mmCIF file of C-alpha atoms in Angstrom:
data_model
loop_
_atom_site.group_PDB
_atom_site.id
_atom_site.type_symbol
_atom_site.label_atom_id
_atom_site.label_comp_id
_atom_site.label_asym_id
_atom_site.label_seq_id
_atom_site.Cartn_x
_atom_site.Cartn_y
_atom_site.Cartn_z
ATOM 1 C CA MET Y 1 -8.452 -4.920 -30.022
ATOM 2 C CA ILE Y 2 -5.203 -5.292 -28.095
ATOM 3 C CA LYS Y 3 -4.433 -8.916 -27.394
ATOM 4 C CA VAL Y 4 -1.958 -9.256 -24.548
ATOM 5 C CA GLN Y 5 -1.264 -12.760 -23.289
ATOM 6 C CA ASP Y 6 1.606 -12.414 -20.834
ATOM 7 C CA ILE Y 7 0.873 -10.990 -17.383
ATOM 8 C CA ARG Y 8 4.221 -9.186 -17.335
ATOM 9 C CA GLN Y 9 3.281 -7.457 -20.555
ATOM 10 C CA LYS Y 10 -0.117 -6.487 -19.157
ATOM 11 C CA PHE Y 11 1.536 -5.158 -15.995
ATOM 12 C CA ILE Y 12 4.059 -3.095 -17.956
ATOM 13 C CA LEU Y 13 1.477 -1.642 -20.343
ATOM 14 C CA ILE Y 14 -0.901 -0.659 -17.544
ATOM 15 C CA LYS Y 15 1.954 0.791 -15.492
ATOM 16 C CA GLU Y 16 2.854 2.951 -18.497
ATOM 17 C CA GLN Y 17 -0.752 4.181 -18.638
ATOM 18 C CA VAL Y 18 -0.651 5.060 -14.933
ATOM 19 C CA GLU Y 19 2.652 6.902 -15.379
ATOM 20 C CA LYS Y 20 1.296 8.805 -18.363
ATOM 21 C CA ARG Y 21 -1.491 10.229 -16.205
ATOM 22 C CA VAL Y 22 0.313 10.916 -12.918
ATOM 23 C CA LEU Y 23 3.839 11.797 -14.034
ATOM 24 C CA ASP Y 24 2.677 14.917 -15.823
ATOM 25 C CA SER Y 25 5.626 17.177 -16.714
ATOM 26 C CA TYR Y 26 3.754 20.320 -15.615
ATOM 27 C CA LEU Y 27 2.763 18.832 -12.241
ATOM 28 C CA LEU Y 28 6.290 17.590 -11.604
ATOM 29 C CA GLU Y 29 7.581 21.164 -11.794
ATOM 30 C CA TYR Y 30 5.739 21.856 -8.536
ATOM 31 C CA ILE Y 31 5.238 18.593 -6.641
ATOM 32 C CA GLU Y 32 7.199 15.469 -5.734
ATOM 33 C CA PRO Y 33 6.662 12.578 -8.193
ATOM 34 C CA PRO Y 34 3.599 10.607 -7.048
ATOM 35 C CA ARG Y 35 4.364 7.149 -5.676
ATOM 36 C CA ILE Y 36 3.139 4.252 -7.826
ATOM 37 C CA ASP Y 37 2.892 1.089 -5.748
ATOM 38 C CA GLU Y 38 3.888 -1.579 -8.260
ATOM 39 C CA ASP Y 39 2.971 -4.427 -5.902
ATOM 40 C CA LYS Y 40 -0.615 -3.196 -5.626
ATOM 41 C CA LEU Y 41 -0.745 -2.816 -9.399
ATOM 42 C CA LEU Y 42 0.500 -6.377 -9.897
ATOM 43 C CA ILE Y 43 -2.029 -7.750 -7.392
ATOM 44 C CA LEU Y 44 -4.869 -5.956 -9.192
ATOM 45 C CA VAL Y 45 -3.799 -7.327 -12.577
ATOM 46 C CA SER Y 46 -3.278 -10.795 -11.086
ATOM 47 C CA MET Y 47 -6.810 -10.864 -9.640
ATOM 48 C CA LEU Y 48 -8.417 -9.936 -12.952
ATOM 49 C CA GLU Y 49 -6.172 -11.826 -15.358
ATOM 50 C CA PRO Y 50 -7.779 -15.298 -14.854
ATOM 51 C CA LEU Y 51 -11.347 -13.963 -15.196
ATOM 52 C CA GLY Y 52 -11.419 -13.919 -18.987
ATOM 53 C CA LEU Y 53 -11.862 -10.144 -19.251
ATOM 54 C CA SER Y 54 -10.521 -8.265 -22.247
ATOM 55 C CA PHE Y 55 -7.252 -6.406 -21.804
ATOM 56 C CA SER Y 56 -9.173 -3.167 -22.294
ATOM 57 C CA LYS Y 57 -11.401 -3.918 -19.277
ATOM 58 C CA ILE Y 58 -8.498 -5.132 -17.115
ATOM 59 C CA SER Y 59 -6.628 -1.967 -17.994
ATOM 60 C CA ASN Y 60 -9.564 0.336 -17.287
ATOM 61 C CA TYR Y 61 -10.463 -1.141 -13.897
ATOM 62 C CA THR Y 62 -6.861 -1.427 -12.762
ATOM 63 C CA LEU Y 63 -5.947 2.057 -13.945
ATOM 64 C CA ALA Y 64 -8.954 3.597 -12.186
ATOM 65 C CA THR Y 65 -8.149 1.811 -8.917
ATOM 66 C CA MET Y 66 -4.483 2.819 -9.071
ATOM 67 C CA LEU Y 67 -5.455 6.452 -9.666
ATOM 68 C CA ILE Y 68 -7.603 6.591 -6.530
ATOM 69 C CA GLN Y 69 -4.862 4.746 -4.616
ATOM 70 C CA ILE Y 70 -2.302 7.326 -5.775
ATOM 71 C CA ALA Y 71 -4.694 10.113 -4.776
ATOM 72 C CA LEU Y 72 -4.882 8.609 -1.261
ATOM 73 C CA ASP Y 73 -1.098 8.191 -1.114
ATOM 74 C CA THR Y 74 -0.583 11.777 -2.278
ATOM 75 C CA HIS Y 75 -2.817 13.148 0.479
ATOM 76 C CA GLU Y 76 -1.038 10.917 3.015
ATOM 77 C CA PHE Y 77 2.319 12.291 1.821
ATOM 78 C CA ILE Y 78 1.103 15.766 2.783
ATOM 79 C CA SER Y 79 0.301 14.579 6.312
ATOM 80 C CA SER Y 80 3.689 12.981 6.871
ATOM 81 C CA THR Y 81 6.090 15.354 5.094
ATOM 82 C CA PRO Y 82 7.083 18.969 5.903
ATOM 83 C CA LEU Y 83 6.187 21.151 2.889
ATOM 84 C CA ASP Y 84 6.022 24.883 2.292
ATOM 85 C CA GLU Y 85 2.492 26.252 1.919
ATOM 86 C CA LYS Y 86 2.554 26.592 -1.881
ATOM 87 C CA LYS Y 87 3.860 23.064 -2.401
ATOM 88 C CA ARG Y 88 1.337 21.728 0.114
ATOM 89 C CA GLN Y 89 -1.588 23.356 -1.705
ATOM 90 C CA LEU Y 90 -0.393 22.155 -5.101
ATOM 91 C CA THR Y 91 0.073 18.611 -3.800
ATOM 92 C CA VAL Y 92 -3.484 18.642 -2.408
ATOM 93 C CA LEU Y 93 -4.728 19.770 -5.817
ATOM 94 C CA ALA Y 94 -2.722 17.024 -7.512
ATOM 95 C CA GLY Y 95 -4.344 14.414 -5.272
ATOM 96 C CA ASP Y 96 -7.766 15.852 -6.119
ATOM 97 C CA TYR Y 97 -6.854 15.784 -9.810
ATOM 98 C CA PHE Y 98 -5.978 12.066 -9.622
ATOM 99 C CA SER Y 99 -9.319 11.428 -7.894
ATOM 100 C CA GLY Y 100 -11.066 13.241 -10.733
ATOM 101 C CA LEU Y 101 -9.347 11.052 -13.321
ATOM 102 C CA TYR Y 102 -10.488 7.955 -11.418
ATOM 103 C CA TYR Y 103 -14.122 9.079 -11.359
ATOM 104 C CA LYS Y 104 -14.047 10.007 -15.048
ATOM 105 C CA LEU Y 105 -12.704 6.592 -16.095
ATOM 106 C CA LEU Y 106 -15.408 4.673 -14.258
ATOM 107 C CA ALA Y 107 -18.145 7.162 -15.081
ATOM 108 C CA ASP Y 108 -17.272 6.901 -18.778
ATOM 109 C CA ALA Y 109 -17.521 3.116 -18.396
ATOM 110 C CA GLU Y 110 -20.912 3.674 -16.694
ATOM 111 C CA ASP Y 111 -19.841 1.470 -13.792
ATOM 112 C CA ILE Y 112 -21.492 3.264 -10.882
ATOM 113 C CA ASN Y 113 -21.439 0.130 -8.714
ATOM 114 C CA MET Y 114 -17.647 -0.029 -8.959
ATOM 115 C CA ILE Y 115 -17.450 3.630 -7.901
ATOM 116 C CA LYS Y 116 -19.682 2.864 -4.904
ATOM 117 C CA SER Y 117 -17.591 -0.158 -3.945
ATOM 118 C CA LEU Y 118 -14.253 1.664 -4.113
ATOM 119 C CA SER Y 119 -15.763 4.658 -2.296
ATOM 120 C CA LYS Y 120 -16.406 2.370 0.674
ATOM 121 C CA GLY Y 121 -12.733 1.397 0.551
ATOM 122 C CA VAL Y 122 -11.655 5.056 0.468
ATOM 123 C CA LYS Y 123 -13.850 5.802 3.485
ATOM 124 C CA GLU Y 124 -12.350 2.884 5.413
ATOM 125 C CA VAL Y 125 -8.803 3.962 4.533
ATOM 126 C CA ASN Y 126 -9.393 7.536 5.673
ATOM 127 C CA GLU Y 127 -11.084 6.505 8.927
ATOM 128 C CA ASN Y 128 -8.115 4.332 9.849
ATOM 129 C CA LYS Y 129 -5.600 6.997 8.842
ATOM 130 C CA ILE Y 130 -7.168 9.294 11.432
ATOM 131 C CA LEU Y 131 -6.721 6.608 14.110
ATOM 132 C CA VAL Y 132 -3.052 6.082 13.191
ATOM 133 C CA TYR Y 133 -1.988 9.681 12.528
ATOM 134 C CA GLN Y 134 -3.625 10.949 15.703
ATOM 135 C CA SER Y 135 -2.223 7.997 17.701
ATOM 136 C CA GLN Y 136 -5.707 7.101 18.912
ATOM 137 C CA ALA Y 137 -5.154 3.334 19.027
ATOM 138 C CA LYS Y 138 -4.937 2.099 22.625
ATOM 139 C CA GLU Y 139 -3.791 -1.451 21.889
ATOM 140 C CA ILE Y 140 -1.171 -2.864 19.565
ATOM 141 C CA GLU Y 141 -3.668 -5.165 17.807
ATOM 142 C CA SER Y 142 -5.933 -2.198 17.088
ATOM 143 C CA LEU Y 143 -3.009 -0.213 15.676
ATOM 144 C CA MET Y 144 -1.923 -3.068 13.414
ATOM 145 C CA ARG Y 145 -5.490 -3.624 12.266
ATOM 146 C CA SER Y 146 -5.700 0.030 11.257
ATOM 147 C CA MET Y 147 -2.379 -0.192 9.390
ATOM 148 C CA LEU Y 148 -3.663 -3.268 7.558
ATOM 149 C CA ARG Y 149 -6.885 -1.505 6.541
ATOM 150 C CA ILE Y 150 -5.035 1.594 5.354
ATOM 151 C CA GLU Y 151 -2.982 -0.538 3.010
ATOM 152 C CA SER Y 152 -5.562 -3.067 1.841
ATOM 153 C CA SER Y 153 -9.143 -1.733 2.085
ATOM 154 C CA LEU Y 154 -9.227 -0.431 -1.474
ATOM 155 C CA LEU Y 155 -7.971 -3.724 -2.905
ATOM 156 C CA THR Y 156 -10.265 -5.884 -0.768
ATOM 157 C CA LYS Y 157 -13.281 -3.883 -1.984
ATOM 158 C CA PHE Y 158 -11.974 -4.411 -5.516
ATOM 159 C CA SER Y 159 -11.688 -8.188 -4.972
ATOM 160 C CA GLU Y 160 -15.178 -8.348 -3.433
ATOM 161 C CA TYR Y 161 -16.629 -6.513 -6.426
ATOM 162 C CA PHE Y 162 -15.163 -9.134 -8.774
ATOM 163 C CA LYS Y 163 -16.018 -11.970 -6.361
ATOM 164 C CA VAL Y 164 -12.404 -13.098 -5.896
ATOM 165 C CA GLU Y 165 -12.365 -12.700 -2.097
ATOM 166 C CA LEU Y 166 -9.973 -15.649 -1.781
ATOM 167 C CA TRP Y 167 -7.256 -13.059 -2.440
ATOM 168 C CA ASN Y 168 -8.126 -10.942 0.588
ATOM 169 C CA GLY Y 169 -6.110 -12.672 3.308
ATOM 170 C CA PHE Y 170 -2.993 -12.851 1.166
ATOM 171 C CA LEU Y 171 -3.085 -9.310 -0.171
ATOM 172 C CA ALA Y 172 -3.930 -7.753 3.220
ATOM 173 C CA ASN Y 173 -1.019 -9.489 4.935
ATOM 174 C CA LEU Y 174 1.395 -8.803 2.076
ATOM 175 C CA LEU Y 175 0.567 -5.098 2.023
ATOM 176 C CA LEU Y 176 0.732 -4.873 5.823
ATOM 177 C CA PHE Y 177 4.117 -6.631 5.723
ATOM 178 C CA LYS Y 178 5.402 -4.155 3.135
ATOM 179 C CA ARG Y 179 4.152 -1.150 5.114
ATOM 180 C CA LEU Y 180 5.655 -2.418 8.384
ATOM 181 C CA LEU Y 181 8.959 -3.065 6.626
ATOM 182 C CA ASN Y 182 8.981 0.490 5.248
ATOM 183 C CA GLU Y 183 8.065 1.990 8.639
ATOM 184 C CA ARG Y 184 10.785 -0.075 10.326
ATOM 185 C CA ASN Y 185 13.415 0.974 7.783
ATOM 186 C CA GLN Y 186 12.410 4.612 8.141
ATOM 187 C CA PHE Y 187 12.694 4.376 11.928
ATOM 188 C CA LEU Y 188 16.124 2.737 11.725
ATOM 189 C CA GLN Y 189 17.357 5.417 9.317
ATOM 190 C CA SER Y 190 15.802 8.559 10.793
ATOM 191 C CA GLY Y 191 14.653 7.612 14.302
ATOM 192 C CA SER Y 192 11.010 8.340 13.503
ATOM 193 C CA SER Y 193 8.022 7.059 11.521
ATOM 194 C CA ILE Y 194 4.240 7.237 11.730
ATOM 195 C CA LEU Y 195 3.940 3.709 13.118
ATOM 196 C CA PHE Y 196 6.722 4.123 15.644
ATOM 197 C CA LYS Y 197 5.271 7.396 16.948
ATOM 198 C CA SER Y 198 2.144 5.442 17.871
ATOM 199 C CA LEU Y 199 4.212 2.637 19.405
ATOM 200 C CA GLU Y 200 6.227 5.158 21.431
ATOM 201 C CA LYS Y 201 3.036 6.699 22.817
ATOM 202 C CA MET Y 202 1.661 3.251 23.583
ATOM 203 C CA PHE Y 203 4.706 1.871 25.388
ATOM 204 C CA PHE Y 204 6.650 4.907 26.644
ATOM 205 C CA THR Y 205 4.236 7.787 27.191
ATOM 206 C CA GLY Y 206 6.019 10.986 28.176
ATOM 207 C CA VAL Y 207 9.523 9.765 27.325
ATOM 208 C CA LYS Y 208 11.509 12.218 25.175
ATOM 209 C CA ASN Y 209 14.961 10.681 24.918
ATOM 210 C CA PHE Y 210 14.724 6.984 24.219
ATOM 211 C CA THR Y 211 17.404 4.572 25.342
ATOM 212 C CA GLU Y 212 18.816 2.000 22.943
ATOM 213 C CA GLU Y 213 16.982 -0.715 24.893
ATOM 214 C CA GLN Y 214 13.656 1.105 24.512
ATOM 215 C CA GLN Y 215 14.212 1.593 20.785
ATOM 216 C CA GLN Y 216 15.075 -2.080 20.374
ATOM 217 C CA HIS Y 217 11.908 -3.016 22.260
ATOM 218 C CA LEU Y 218 9.817 -1.078 19.717
ATOM 219 C CA ILE Y 219 11.664 -2.698 16.817
ATOM 220 C CA ASN Y 220 11.095 -6.131 18.359
ATOM 221 C CA VAL Y 221 7.360 -5.376 18.594
ATOM 222 C CA CYS Y 222 7.323 -4.476 14.900
ATOM 223 C CA ASP Y 223 9.377 -7.577 14.057
ATOM 224 C CA LYS Y 224 6.853 -9.786 15.819
ATOM 225 C CA TYR Y 225 4.103 -8.589 13.480
ATOM 226 C CA LEU Y 226 6.370 -8.765 10.448
ATOM 227 C CA GLU Y 227 7.138 -12.388 11.282
ATOM 228 C CA ARG Y 228 3.473 -13.185 11.834
ATOM 229 C CA SER Y 229 2.459 -11.620 8.512
ATOM 230 C CA LYS Y 230 5.312 -13.388 6.733
ATOM 231 C CA GLN Y 231 4.169 -16.797 7.973
ATOM 232 C CA THR Y 232 0.594 -16.095 6.883
ATOM 233 C CA ILE Y 233 1.751 -14.914 3.447
ATOM 234 C CA GLU Y 234 3.881 -18.024 2.931
ATOM 235 C CA THR Y 235 0.869 -20.205 3.725
ATOM 236 C CA GLU Y 236 -1.706 -18.295 1.682
ATOM 237 C CA LEU Y 237 0.476 -17.591 -1.366
ATOM 238 C CA TYR Y 238 0.117 -21.140 -2.676
ATOM 239 C CA GLN Y 239 -3.600 -21.245 -1.964
ATOM 240 C CA LEU Y 240 -4.286 -18.429 -4.421
ATOM 241 C CA PRO Y 241 -6.355 -19.342 -7.469
ATOM 242 C CA ASN Y 242 -4.216 -19.223 -10.624
ATOM 243 C CA LEU Y 243 -1.066 -17.908 -8.944
ATOM 244 C CA ASN Y 244 1.262 -16.513 -11.609
ATOM 245 C CA ASP Y 245 5.028 -16.826 -11.587
ATOM 246 C CA PHE Y 246 5.592 -13.058 -11.710
ATOM 247 C CA LEU Y 247 3.640 -12.407 -8.505
ATOM 248 C CA GLU Y 248 5.177 -15.421 -6.764
ATOM 249 C CA LYS Y 249 8.721 -14.191 -7.418
ATOM 250 C CA ARG Y 250 7.973 -10.607 -6.382
ATOM 251 C CA THR Y 251 6.362 -11.838 -3.153
ATOM 252 C CA ILE Y 252 9.322 -14.039 -2.252
ATOM 253 C CA ALA Y 253 11.746 -11.180 -3.026
ATOM 254 C CA LEU Y 254 9.800 -8.859 -0.693
ATOM 255 C CA LEU Y 255 9.718 -11.428 2.125
ATOM 256 C CA ASP Y 256 13.468 -11.934 1.767
ATOM 257 C CA GLN Y 257 14.058 -8.249 2.581
ATOM 258 C CA PHE Y 258 13.141 -8.867 6.217
ATOM 259 C CA GLN Y 259 15.712 -9.915 8.785
ATOM 260 C CA PRO Y 260 14.864 -9.664 12.503
ATOM 261 C CA TYR Y 261 16.774 -6.824 14.148
ATOM 262 C CA VAL Y 262 18.286 -8.995 16.884
ATOM 263 C CA LYS Y 263 19.633 -11.459 14.313
ATOM 264 C CA THR Y 264 21.059 -8.620 12.235
ATOM 265 C CA PHE Y 265 22.686 -7.047 15.308
ATOM 266 C CA VAL Y 266 24.295 -10.337 16.328
ATOM 267 C CA GLU Y 267 25.586 -11.025 12.816
ATOM 268 C CA GLU Y 268 27.064 -7.526 12.466
ATOM 269 C CA GLY Y 269 28.534 -7.683 15.971
#
């Protein structure tokens, strides 16, 4: 039996197992390397680590959940990235392959209830992706709620299964914060992102060439929700049961990446 005491060591070992399965040399000849969200992996390990489970069980449950998360992220990559037809088909197949690995892990463990629980999370993620990608949200709160569910539904179903729901508020806001930060950075760099396309439709329907003032208005809207999530995270972080130092430091480092656009503009000016 592997005896692993340190959460960093557990994180690293499980990450290596994830990489072994998704960074297949044959697949990488044809598709972009799948994205492994290390923050989600750390949250999963952090939720299970205090429960007294063996490393083997922590590894199995976390690995399975990361595989289905990577499958979802791979299919989302197809929706948001221009690809030639062959690469698109192969990327779809890769996502399906990761889903198959997830089912096999939990089926081999004979944990059908876990499969059912995570399947509800997958359904919720996909339903909200449709709302966001088709810009169906009519109100900003509805849009942000969908973004939050896309990022956190799988992990909240995981926490509910293990009866550690106290994590849900923190992890949902942290993952929303990270997604909004990524969408904001993408918009600042390229002038477009999935979130900002929805915001543009919501605030400036029919406008093709956006003024600097209109673009700043959209960024300010995003910043408002980043700030709100940040405040919630800072409050809930220290209410977590058995908060570990590794997660605390990574959370603070992520929060420190955010600077409101107006403040940045003034400082640079």
